[in-house]
Short mmCIF file of C-alpha atoms in Angstrom, two decimals:
data_model
loop_
_atom_site.label_atom_id
_atom_site.label_comp_id
_atom_site.label_asym_id
_atom_site.label_seq_id
_atom_site.Cartn_x
_atom_site.Cartn_y
_atom_site.Cartn_z
CA MET A 171 0.00 0.07 0.02
CA ASP A 172 1.43 3.27 -0.98
CA ASN A 173 1.34 6.23 1.36
CA TYR A 174 0.84 8.69 -1.76
CA SER A 175 -2.63 7.34 -2.40
CA ALA A 176 -5.72 8.23 -0.45
CA VAL A 177 -7.63 6.10 -2.39
CA VAL A 178 -6.65 2.89 -4.03
CA VAL A 179 -9.06 0.88 -6.33
CA GLU A 180 -8.10 -2.76 -7.24
CA GLY A 181 -10.10 -4.97 -9.60
CA LEU A 182 -13.21 -3.53 -8.27
CA ARG A 183 -16.50 -4.86 -9.76
CA VAL A 184 -20.24 -3.98 -9.26
CA ASP A 185 -23.52 -5.56 -10.07
CA ARG A 186 -26.47 -3.95 -10.36
CA GLY A 187 -29.91 -5.59 -11.29
CA GLY A 188 -27.81 -8.61 -13.06
CA HIS A 189 -25.50 -6.23 -14.92
CA GLN A 190 -22.19 -5.57 -14.27
CA VAL A 191 -22.11 -1.94 -14.34
CA LEU A 192 -18.35 -1.44 -13.34
CA HIS A 193 -15.75 -3.84 -14.86
CA ASP A 194 -12.53 -4.71 -13.03
CA LEU A 195 -11.61 -0.91 -12.22
CA THR A 196 -8.35 -0.43 -10.79
CA PHE A 197 -6.62 3.19 -10.13
CA GLY A 198 -4.96 5.30 -7.14
CA ILE A 199 -5.92 8.87 -6.38
CA PRO A 200 -3.01 10.83 -4.93
CA THR A 201 -3.47 12.54 -1.62
CA GLY A 202 -4.04 16.11 -1.50
CA SER A 203 -4.91 16.20 -5.12
CA ILE A 204 -8.22 17.07 -6.94
CA THR A 205 -9.35 14.16 -9.32
CA GLY A 206 -11.78 14.82 -11.76
CA LEU A 207 -14.19 11.80 -12.53
CA LEU A 208 -15.67 12.51 -16.00
CA GLY A 209 -17.91 10.78 -18.42
CA PRO A 210 -21.44 10.63 -19.63
CA SER A 211 -24.28 10.33 -17.40
CA GLY A 212 -24.87 6.65 -16.74
CA CYS A 213 -21.42 5.73 -17.31
CA GLY A 214 -21.07 4.40 -13.58
CA LYS A 215 -19.65 7.83 -11.91
CA THR A 216 -21.81 7.51 -9.04
CA THR A 217 -21.73 4.08 -8.50
CA LEU A 218 -17.80 4.42 -8.14
CA MET A 219 -18.02 7.09 -5.82
CA ARG A 220 -20.59 5.37 -3.75
CA ALA A 221 -17.81 2.39 -3.72
CA VAL A 222 -15.35 4.77 -2.19
CA VAL A 223 -17.35 6.09 0.36
CA GLY A 224 -18.68 2.48 1.54
CA VAL A 225 -22.32 2.36 0.90
CA GLN A 226 -22.21 0.49 -2.44
CA ILE A 227 -22.40 -3.39 -2.40
CA VAL A 228 -19.58 -4.59 -4.65
CA ALA A 229 -19.13 -8.03 -6.48
CA GLY A 230 -15.17 -8.19 -6.14
CA GLY A 231 -12.26 -6.25 -5.66
CA ALA A 232 -10.82 -4.05 -3.12
CA VAL A 233 -11.32 -0.50 -2.44
CA THR A 234 -8.96 1.11 0.31
CA VAL A 235 -9.35 4.46 1.54
CA LEU A 236 -6.75 6.43 3.57
CA GLY A 237 -5.11 2.88 4.51
CA LYS A 238 -8.48 1.46 5.37
CA PRO A 239 -11.02 -1.09 3.55
CA ALA A 240 -13.79 1.14 2.12
CA GLY A 241 -16.73 1.69 4.65
CA HIS A 242 -14.32 1.12 7.93
CA PRO A 243 -15.94 2.28 10.96
CA SER A 244 -12.77 4.71 11.30
CA LEU A 245 -13.34 6.50 8.37
CA ARG A 246 -17.00 7.51 9.07
CA ASN A 247 -15.70 11.26 10.16
CA LYS A 248 -12.71 11.29 7.76
CA ILE A 249 -14.79 11.31 4.48
CA GLY A 250 -17.24 14.30 3.23
CA TYR A 251 -19.72 13.07 0.77
CA ALA A 252 -22.44 15.02 -1.17
CA THR A 253 -24.44 13.19 -3.27
CA GLN A 254 -25.88 14.21 -6.77
CA ASN A 255 -29.64 14.95 -5.49
CA PRO A 256 -29.05 17.02 -2.69
CA ALA A 257 -29.27 15.01 0.61
CA THR A 258 -30.59 17.69 3.18
CA TYR A 259 -33.70 18.13 5.12
CA ALA A 260 -36.15 20.34 3.16
CA ASP A 261 -38.20 21.00 6.21
CA LEU A 262 -35.06 22.69 8.12
CA THR A 263 -33.23 25.92 7.65
CA VAL A 264 -29.76 25.76 6.15
CA ARG A 265 -28.47 26.30 9.47
CA GLU A 266 -30.46 23.87 11.34
CA SER A 267 -29.50 21.27 9.07
CA LEU A 268 -25.80 21.57 9.10
CA ARG A 269 -26.03 21.95 13.00
CA TYR A 270 -27.62 18.49 12.91
CA PHE A 271 -25.07 17.11 10.62
CA ALA A 272 -22.23 18.65 12.64
CA ALA A 273 -23.36 17.26 15.78
CA VAL A 274 -23.58 13.74 14.22
CA LEU A 275 -19.82 14.19 12.86
CA GLY A 276 -18.80 15.38 16.30
CA ALA A 277 -17.42 18.79 14.60
CA PRO A 278 -17.48 21.80 16.45
CA ARG A 279 -20.48 24.23 16.29
CA THR A 280 -18.26 27.32 14.63
CA ASP A 281 -18.09 25.08 11.75
CA VAL A 282 -21.57 25.45 10.64
CA ASP A 283 -20.80 29.13 10.26
CA ARG A 284 -17.77 28.69 8.57
CA VAL A 285 -19.22 26.30 6.20
CA ILE A 286 -22.17 28.58 5.36
CA THR A 287 -19.91 31.23 4.10
CA GLU A 288 -17.71 28.64 2.23
CA VAL A 289 -20.48 27.73 -0.02
CA GLY A 290 -21.99 31.13 -0.18
CA LEU A 291 -25.28 30.82 1.51
CA GLY A 292 -24.54 33.65 4.08
CA ASP A 293 -27.99 35.48 3.12
CA HIS A 294 -30.06 31.95 2.88
CA ALA A 295 -28.70 30.59 6.04
CA ASP A 296 -32.23 31.18 7.90
CA LYS A 297 -34.25 30.13 5.02
CA LEU A 298 -35.93 26.16 4.84
CA VAL A 299 -33.81 24.12 2.40
CA GLY A 300 -37.04 23.32 0.65
CA ARG A 301 -37.46 27.16 -0.51
CA LEU A 302 -34.26 27.46 -1.83
CA SER A 303 -33.29 27.24 -5.64
CA GLY A 304 -31.93 24.14 -6.92
CA GLY A 305 -28.58 25.21 -7.06
CA GLN A 306 -28.71 26.85 -3.70
CA ARG A 307 -30.22 23.57 -2.37
CA SER A 308 -27.24 21.66 -3.82
CA ARG A 309 -24.80 23.90 -2.36
CA ALA A 310 -26.60 23.46 1.18
CA SER A 311 -25.96 19.82 0.77
CA LEU A 312 -22.25 20.31 -0.39
CA GLY A 313 -21.73 22.10 2.97
CA VAL A 314 -22.48 19.31 4.77
CA ALA A 315 -19.50 17.47 2.98
CA LEU A 316 -17.23 19.92 4.42
CA LEU A 317 -18.10 19.83 7.99
CA GLY A 318 -15.81 18.70 10.74
CA ASP A 319 -11.98 17.99 9.22
CA PRO A 320 -12.30 15.56 6.53
CA LYS A 321 -9.55 13.88 4.76
CA LEU A 322 -11.44 12.77 1.59
CA VAL A 323 -14.04 14.80 -0.05
CA VAL A 324 -16.12 12.91 -2.47
CA LEU A 325 -18.58 15.36 -4.48
CA ASP A 326 -20.87 14.14 -6.97
CA GLU A 327 -21.82 16.83 -9.69
CA PRO A 328 -21.32 19.58 -7.29
CA THR A 329 -21.69 22.43 -9.71
CA VAL A 330 -24.63 21.67 -11.70
CA GLY A 331 -27.34 24.22 -12.12
CA LEU A 332 -24.62 26.85 -10.80
CA ASP A 333 -23.61 30.00 -12.55
CA PRO A 334 -20.29 30.49 -13.93
CA VAL A 335 -19.34 33.07 -10.94
CA LEU A 336 -20.30 30.57 -8.18
CA ARG A 337 -18.65 27.76 -9.97
CA GLU A 338 -15.62 29.66 -9.92
CA GLU A 339 -15.93 30.28 -6.43
CA LEU A 340 -16.63 26.51 -5.47
CA TRP A 341 -13.41 25.59 -7.58
CA THR A 342 -11.41 27.97 -5.77
CA LEU A 343 -12.64 26.44 -2.09
CA PHE A 344 -11.66 22.94 -3.53
CA ASP A 345 -8.20 24.31 -4.52
CA ASN A 346 -7.63 25.72 -1.17
CA LEU A 347 -8.98 22.35 0.55
CA ALA A 348 -6.49 20.47 -2.05
CA LYS A 349 -3.70 22.95 -0.74
CA ARG A 350 -4.49 21.82 2.91
CA GLY A 351 -4.00 18.27 1.85
CA VAL A 352 -7.59 17.15 1.47
CA THR A 353 -8.06 15.04 -1.33
CA LEU A 354 -11.04 15.49 -3.44
CA LEU A 355 -12.79 13.28 -5.90
CA VAL A 356 -15.32 15.28 -7.89
CA SER A 357 -17.39 14.39 -10.92
CA SER A 358 -18.67 16.19 -13.80
CA HIS A 359 -19.92 15.99 -16.85
CA VAL A 360 -18.90 19.38 -18.00
CA MET A 361 -15.60 19.02 -19.71
CA ASP A 362 -14.50 22.55 -19.00
CA GLU A 363 -14.18 21.74 -15.34
CA ALA A 364 -11.74 19.08 -16.27
CA ALA A 365 -9.01 21.59 -16.49
CA ARG A 366 -9.34 22.50 -12.87
CA CYS A 367 -8.01 19.12 -11.87
CA GLU A 368 -4.88 17.99 -11.33
CA ARG A 369 -5.69 14.27 -12.55
CA LEU A 370 -8.69 13.06 -14.60
CA LEU A 371 -10.29 9.62 -14.73
CA LEU A 372 -12.29 9.46 -17.79
CA MET A 373 -14.73 6.87 -17.55
CA ARG A 374 -17.30 5.32 -20.21
CA GLU A 375 -19.52 2.31 -19.71
CA GLY A 376 -18.16 1.30 -16.40
CA ARG A 377 -14.32 1.07 -17.48
CA ILE A 378 -11.64 3.88 -17.27
CA LEU A 379 -10.63 5.32 -20.58
CA ALA A 380 -7.96 7.04 -19.25
CA ASP A 381 -6.16 8.16 -15.71
CA GLU A 382 -3.74 10.94 -16.41
CA THR A 383 -3.22 14.80 -16.31
CA PRO A 384 -5.25 17.05 -18.35
CA GLU A 385 -1.67 17.78 -19.96
CA GLU A 386 -1.02 14.29 -20.78
CA LEU A 387 -4.52 13.69 -22.26
CA ARG A 388 -3.92 16.79 -24.47
CA SER A 389 -0.73 15.79 -25.60
CA GLN A 390 -1.32 11.96 -26.20
CA THR A 391 -4.58 13.06 -28.23
CA GLY A 392 -2.99 16.13 -29.92
CA GLN A 393 -6.53 17.86 -28.75
CA TYR A 394 -6.19 21.21 -26.62
CA ASP A 395 -9.82 21.30 -25.96
CA LEU A 396 -10.55 18.59 -23.48
CA GLU A 397 -13.88 17.71 -24.65
CA ARG A 398 -12.24 16.94 -28.05
CA ALA A 399 -9.59 15.05 -26.61
CA PHE A 400 -12.29 12.93 -24.69
CA LEU A 401 -13.82 12.28 -28.18
CA ARG A 402 -10.79 11.13 -29.66
CA LEU A 403 -9.85 8.91 -26.80
CA ILE A 404 -13.32 7.17 -27.36
CA ALA A 405 -12.92 6.96 -30.97
CA ASP A 406 -9.50 5.55 -30.42
CA SER A 407 -10.55 2.88 -27.84
CA GLU A 408 -13.49 1.65 -30.33
CA VAL A 409 -10.88 1.01 -33.05
CA PRO A 410 -9.27 -2.41 -32.71
CA ALA A 411 -5.72 -2.04 -32.22
CA MET B 14 -24.66 3.81 20.13
CA SER B 15 -24.05 7.43 21.27
CA VAL B 16 -26.31 9.18 23.93
CA ALA B 17 -25.30 13.01 21.97
CA ILE B 18 -26.03 11.79 18.64
CA THR B 19 -29.15 10.16 19.39
CA LEU B 20 -30.12 13.52 21.33
CA ALA B 21 -29.11 15.66 18.39
CA THR B 22 -31.31 13.39 16.17
CA THR B 23 -34.42 13.98 18.52
CA ARG B 24 -33.76 17.57 18.36
CA ARG B 25 -33.40 17.76 14.79
CA ILE B 26 -36.89 15.81 14.41
CA LEU B 27 -38.46 18.10 16.79
CA THR B 28 -37.08 21.13 14.80
CA GLN B 29 -38.59 19.76 11.45
CA LEU B 30 -41.78 19.36 13.39
CA LYS B 31 -41.61 23.14 14.60
CA HIS B 32 -41.45 24.16 10.96
CA ASP B 33 -44.60 21.87 10.43
CA LYS B 34 -47.14 23.43 12.99
CA ARG B 35 -50.13 21.98 11.35
CA THR B 36 -49.07 18.49 11.91
CA VAL B 37 -48.48 19.24 15.18
CA VAL B 38 -51.71 20.62 16.29
CA MET B 39 -53.53 17.82 14.48
CA MET B 40 -51.42 15.20 16.24
CA LEU B 41 -52.54 17.18 19.55
CA VAL B 42 -55.83 17.92 18.94
CA VAL B 43 -57.35 15.16 16.83
CA PRO B 44 -57.38 12.33 19.67
CA SER B 45 -59.09 14.55 22.13
CA LEU B 46 -61.83 15.88 19.72
CA LEU B 47 -62.41 12.22 18.66
CA MET B 48 -62.90 11.46 22.33
CA VAL B 49 -65.42 14.36 22.91
CA LEU B 50 -67.33 13.00 19.51
CA LEU B 51 -67.26 9.61 21.29
CA ARG B 52 -68.78 10.83 24.61
CA TYR B 53 -71.62 12.56 22.92
CA MET B 54 -72.33 9.77 20.52
CA PHE B 55 -72.84 7.38 23.31
CA ASN B 56 -74.65 10.29 25.30
CA SER B 57 -73.92 8.55 28.43
CA GLU B 58 -70.97 8.89 30.55
CA LEU B 59 -70.96 5.28 31.61
CA ALA B 60 -70.95 3.93 28.22
CA PHE B 61 -68.05 6.29 27.10
CA SER B 62 -66.28 5.28 30.24
CA ARG B 63 -66.45 1.60 29.00
CA VAL B 64 -64.31 2.10 25.60
CA ALA B 65 -62.55 5.29 26.34
CA PRO B 66 -59.62 3.62 28.26
CA ALA B 67 -58.88 1.35 25.28
CA LEU B 68 -59.10 4.26 22.84
CA LEU B 69 -56.42 6.41 24.95
CA GLY B 70 -54.13 3.46 23.81
CA VAL B 71 -55.57 2.83 20.20
CA PHE B 72 -55.23 6.67 19.14
CA PRO B 73 -51.73 7.43 20.05
CA PHE B 74 -50.70 4.00 18.58
CA LEU B 75 -52.49 4.72 15.09
CA ILE B 76 -51.35 8.06 14.84
CA MET B 77 -47.73 7.51 15.83
CA PHE B 78 -47.43 4.66 13.42
CA LEU B 79 -48.71 6.66 10.48
CA VAL B 80 -46.49 9.88 11.36
CA THR B 81 -43.46 7.44 11.75
CA SER B 82 -43.85 5.31 8.81
CA ILE B 83 -44.15 8.40 6.48
CA THR B 84 -40.99 10.41 8.06
CA THR B 85 -38.75 7.56 8.10
CA LEU B 86 -39.56 6.45 4.57
CA ARG B 87 -38.93 10.20 3.42
CA GLU B 88 -35.60 9.82 5.36
CA ARG B 89 -34.95 6.47 3.09
CA THR B 90 -36.07 8.17 -0.05
CA THR B 91 -34.16 11.27 0.02
CA ALA B 92 -30.71 9.85 0.26
CA THR B 93 -30.30 11.65 3.97
CA LEU B 94 -30.34 8.13 5.11
CA GLU B 95 -27.55 7.18 2.91
CA ARG B 96 -25.65 10.20 3.99
CA LEU B 97 -26.25 9.27 7.43
CA MET B 98 -25.09 6.03 7.19
CA THR B 99 -21.59 7.21 5.75
CA MET B 100 -21.45 9.21 9.24
CA PRO B 101 -20.48 7.98 12.74
CA LEU B 102 -24.26 7.53 13.54
CA GLY B 103 -25.29 4.16 14.87
CA LYS B 104 -28.73 2.61 13.42
CA LEU B 105 -29.95 2.60 16.97
CA ASP B 106 -29.08 6.30 17.33
CA LEU B 107 -31.45 7.37 14.54
CA LEU B 108 -34.33 4.98 15.48
CA PHE B 109 -33.81 5.98 19.31
CA GLY B 110 -33.75 9.54 18.24
CA TYR B 111 -37.26 9.17 16.33
CA ALA B 112 -38.81 7.12 19.26
CA ILE B 113 -37.88 9.79 21.90
CA ALA B 114 -39.14 12.51 19.47
CA PHE B 115 -42.25 11.07 18.87
CA GLY B 116 -42.65 9.61 22.11
CA ALA B 117 -42.64 12.49 23.79
CA LEU B 118 -45.05 13.99 21.35
CA ALA B 119 -47.27 11.20 22.27
CA LEU B 120 -46.92 11.97 25.76
CA LEU B 121 -48.53 15.42 25.21
CA GLN B 122 -51.31 13.74 22.94
CA VAL B 123 -52.43 11.10 25.68
CA ALA B 124 -52.09 13.75 28.64
CA LEU B 125 -54.30 16.37 26.64
CA ALA B 126 -57.00 13.72 25.74
CA THR B 127 -56.96 12.03 29.05
CA GLY B 128 -56.91 15.41 30.89
CA ILE B 129 -60.20 16.44 28.69
CA SER B 130 -61.79 12.82 29.11
CA VAL B 131 -61.44 13.15 33.30
CA ALA B 132 -62.22 16.84 33.49
CA TRP B 133 -65.18 17.18 31.15
CA LEU B 134 -66.29 13.81 29.59
CA GLY B 135 -66.86 12.07 32.90
CA LEU B 136 -64.19 9.38 32.72
CA GLU B 137 -63.24 8.05 36.03
CA ILE B 138 -59.72 6.48 36.79
CA ALA B 139 -59.71 4.26 39.77
CA GLY B 140 -55.83 3.58 39.40
CA SER B 141 -52.81 5.79 38.88
CA LEU B 142 -53.16 8.53 36.38
CA THR B 143 -49.20 8.06 35.86
CA LEU B 144 -49.46 4.66 34.99
CA LEU B 145 -52.06 5.22 32.46
CA LEU B 146 -49.98 7.93 31.04
CA VAL B 147 -47.18 5.29 30.92
CA ILE B 148 -49.03 2.75 29.14
CA ALA B 149 -50.43 5.03 26.59
CA MET B 150 -46.73 6.32 25.81
CA LEU B 151 -45.82 2.72 25.56
CA ASP B 152 -48.47 2.05 22.82
CA ALA B 153 -47.31 5.06 21.15
CA LEU B 154 -43.71 4.02 21.35
CA LEU B 155 -45.23 0.73 19.91
CA GLY B 156 -46.71 2.61 16.95
CA VAL B 157 -43.46 4.43 16.29
CA ALA B 158 -41.52 1.27 16.28
CA LEU B 159 -43.82 -0.79 13.82
CA GLY B 160 -43.90 2.45 11.54
CA LEU B 161 -40.27 2.33 11.46
CA LEU B 162 -40.44 -1.27 10.75
CA VAL B 163 -42.77 -1.19 8.08
CA SER B 164 -41.22 1.85 6.28
CA ALA B 165 -38.41 -0.60 5.15
CA PHE B 166 -41.18 -2.68 2.96
CA ALA B 167 -42.52 0.30 1.70
CA ARG B 168 -41.12 2.00 -1.60
CA THR B 169 -43.48 5.10 -1.72
CA GLU B 170 -45.26 7.24 0.79
CA PHE B 171 -48.41 5.81 -0.75
CA GLN B 172 -47.22 2.17 -0.05
CA ALA B 173 -46.61 3.14 3.33
CA VAL B 174 -50.13 4.47 3.89
CA GLN B 175 -51.51 1.22 2.77
CA PHE B 176 -49.56 -0.64 5.96
CA MET B 177 -51.93 1.22 8.17
CA PRO B 178 -54.97 -1.03 7.56
CA VAL B 179 -52.75 -4.14 7.62
CA VAL B 180 -50.75 -3.60 10.68
CA VAL B 181 -52.91 -1.11 12.85
CA LEU B 182 -56.82 -2.19 11.85
CA PRO B 183 -56.88 -6.04 12.96
CA GLN B 184 -54.98 -5.09 16.13
CA ALA B 185 -57.73 -2.43 16.82
CA LEU B 186 -60.19 -4.81 15.88
CA LEU B 187 -58.99 -7.86 17.94
CA CYS B 188 -57.81 -5.77 20.94
CA GLY B 189 -60.99 -6.06 22.91
CA LEU B 190 -62.22 -2.61 22.26
CA PHE B 191 -65.26 -4.09 20.10
CA LEU B 192 -66.07 -7.43 21.76
CA PRO B 193 -64.45 -8.89 25.04
CA ARG B 194 -61.43 -11.06 23.56
CA GLU B 195 -62.49 -14.28 25.47
CA GLU B 196 -66.15 -14.27 23.53
CA MET B 197 -64.17 -14.26 19.81
CA GLY B 198 -63.79 -17.58 18.37
CA TRP B 199 -60.56 -19.55 19.20
CA VAL B 200 -58.83 -18.81 16.08
CA LEU B 201 -59.22 -15.02 16.50
CA GLU B 202 -58.95 -15.06 20.28
CA TRP B 203 -55.49 -16.68 19.80
CA LEU B 204 -54.67 -13.89 17.03
CA SER B 205 -55.56 -11.38 19.53
CA ASN B 206 -53.21 -13.14 22.01
CA ILE B 207 -50.37 -12.79 19.82
CA LEU B 208 -50.73 -9.15 19.14
CA PRO B 209 -49.39 -6.40 21.42
CA LEU B 210 -52.29 -4.07 21.38
CA SER B 211 -54.48 -6.49 23.09
CA TYR B 212 -52.22 -6.27 26.07
CA ALA B 213 -51.95 -2.63 26.17
CA VAL B 214 -55.81 -2.42 26.06
CA GLU B 215 -56.18 -4.97 28.83
CA ALA B 216 -53.67 -2.89 30.93
CA LEU B 217 -55.65 0.51 30.43
CA ASN B 218 -58.75 -1.24 31.26
CA LYS B 219 -57.51 -2.24 34.39
CA VAL B 220 -56.04 1.01 35.54
CA THR B 221 -59.09 2.49 34.89
CA ALA B 222 -61.02 0.28 36.85
CA THR B 223 -59.17 -0.71 39.90
CA THR B 224 -56.38 0.47 42.38
CA ASP B 225 -54.23 -2.77 42.45
CA VAL B 226 -51.10 -3.27 40.69
CA ASP B 227 -51.10 -7.09 39.96
CA GLY B 228 -49.02 -9.42 38.32
CA THR B 229 -51.41 -9.19 34.92
CA LEU B 230 -50.70 -5.56 34.80
CA LEU B 231 -46.98 -5.87 35.09
CA ARG B 232 -47.13 -8.83 32.34
CA ASP B 233 -48.93 -6.30 30.02
CA LEU B 234 -46.48 -3.79 30.59
CA VAL B 235 -43.50 -5.81 29.80
CA ILE B 236 -45.14 -7.60 26.84
CA VAL B 237 -45.82 -4.09 25.36
CA ALA B 238 -42.63 -2.58 26.15
CA GLY B 239 -40.93 -5.88 24.76
CA SER B 240 -42.68 -5.80 21.35
CA ALA B 241 -41.82 -2.08 20.95
CA LEU B 242 -38.13 -2.86 21.67
CA LEU B 243 -38.18 -6.00 19.67
CA ALA B 244 -39.68 -4.13 16.57
CA LEU B 245 -37.06 -1.09 17.23
CA VAL B 246 -34.31 -3.59 16.76
CA ILE B 247 -35.79 -5.55 13.77
CA GLY B 248 -36.25 -1.86 12.31
CA ALA B 249 -32.80 -1.27 13.01
CA ALA B 250 -31.47 -4.31 10.94
CA THR B 251 -33.64 -3.06 8.09
CA LEU B 252 -31.23 -0.15 7.88
CA ARG B 253 -28.51 -1.09 5.71
CA ARG B 254 -24.83 0.83 5.56
CA ARG B 255 -24.14 -0.77 2.24
CA THR B 256 -27.24 -0.93 -0.58
CA PRO B 257 -27.06 -2.33 -4.00
#
């Protein structure tokens, strides 16, 4: 087990409804990096993230997180996880909801105000989550993943429905977290966000097509635009070698 | 299990209820209104006093079953449960958190209905009022626990509501409220013997009728409390950290 990897996935297989949805995935995620998990919707990104946080039943292989098997009890206050559909209580205010999750995590109460500022919900902290717009609700849910002192933050499509300014602010926040040594795994299907990641995992149909830096991807495919680079990669993978 | 997390969960649920005043008012007031309705339907204090004790157990059981099955189902379907399962929250923390929050509400509900029945509707309670409240509260907890349990078998709120006639009505019909249990056919009497609400109603009738606390009463209390605890523990087993 190498110390540079916050997450090590070896031969991971996941079956859902009689079909294999993840086929023998193997990769590592370096500590303190931002890794982008990219691919079309339905390619298995969410399933992979669920396997990393330890809520997915897996058919085979191993997922090691911070040196422990995924889902190990000692990891439960070291991982921040935000699902794609906002997982917060619609009938609580943003502040009340964060306060509850902070209590469950054993995080200090001051974390609530810090997180509200970080996700830019200062003006909406005392509004019911159910009354917020879609983007605000997803930020309220993202905030929960930032409570306490997570070593690994797993975010499923955190920037969907956000305007460019907010998206930029969130990516700056992710950069700052990575600088503090936090490892981030962020899924997206927006390719222009890929350039903000140190490493990219490109997925398609339950397989990993590429695991490299944006620069490597560009030079390998000869395409500067990452969207085109991804398409190039798919085209190459379909041509028999 | 962590006391701090259990209490934080209780507080969270009570805060959610605070934002839903209509539900709280209905939960607190409806049983009392039904008692008033019943009293004037019989138009006799004596007839009312015969069925009222049983109803003080049936109402909180029914209402808590409904409220709990729907709120916990909502927790299961909105991914907040999945999120909590990635956190250092024990399954029993969540279940006891619910049980304490709804149990407290049930206590208020029963206290109000009992108070009105005794003060204005002519219900006479020979035994201890505290004991009556304890039994009614155990009934409410039984409703909470069974509600938690069936929420595991429902995929939608619509299905959850359908469990009410399945789980609650047979118990209400066979608990001795409509016909003394020993007058039922042996199959139904046997069935009524294995349903926990029968023991709750027996205990409530006893407390209203006599002052003595005998072995049967204690046995009834243990059975109702034990059933609630059993349903809670089975409910905990239906909460999974890992799902397909």
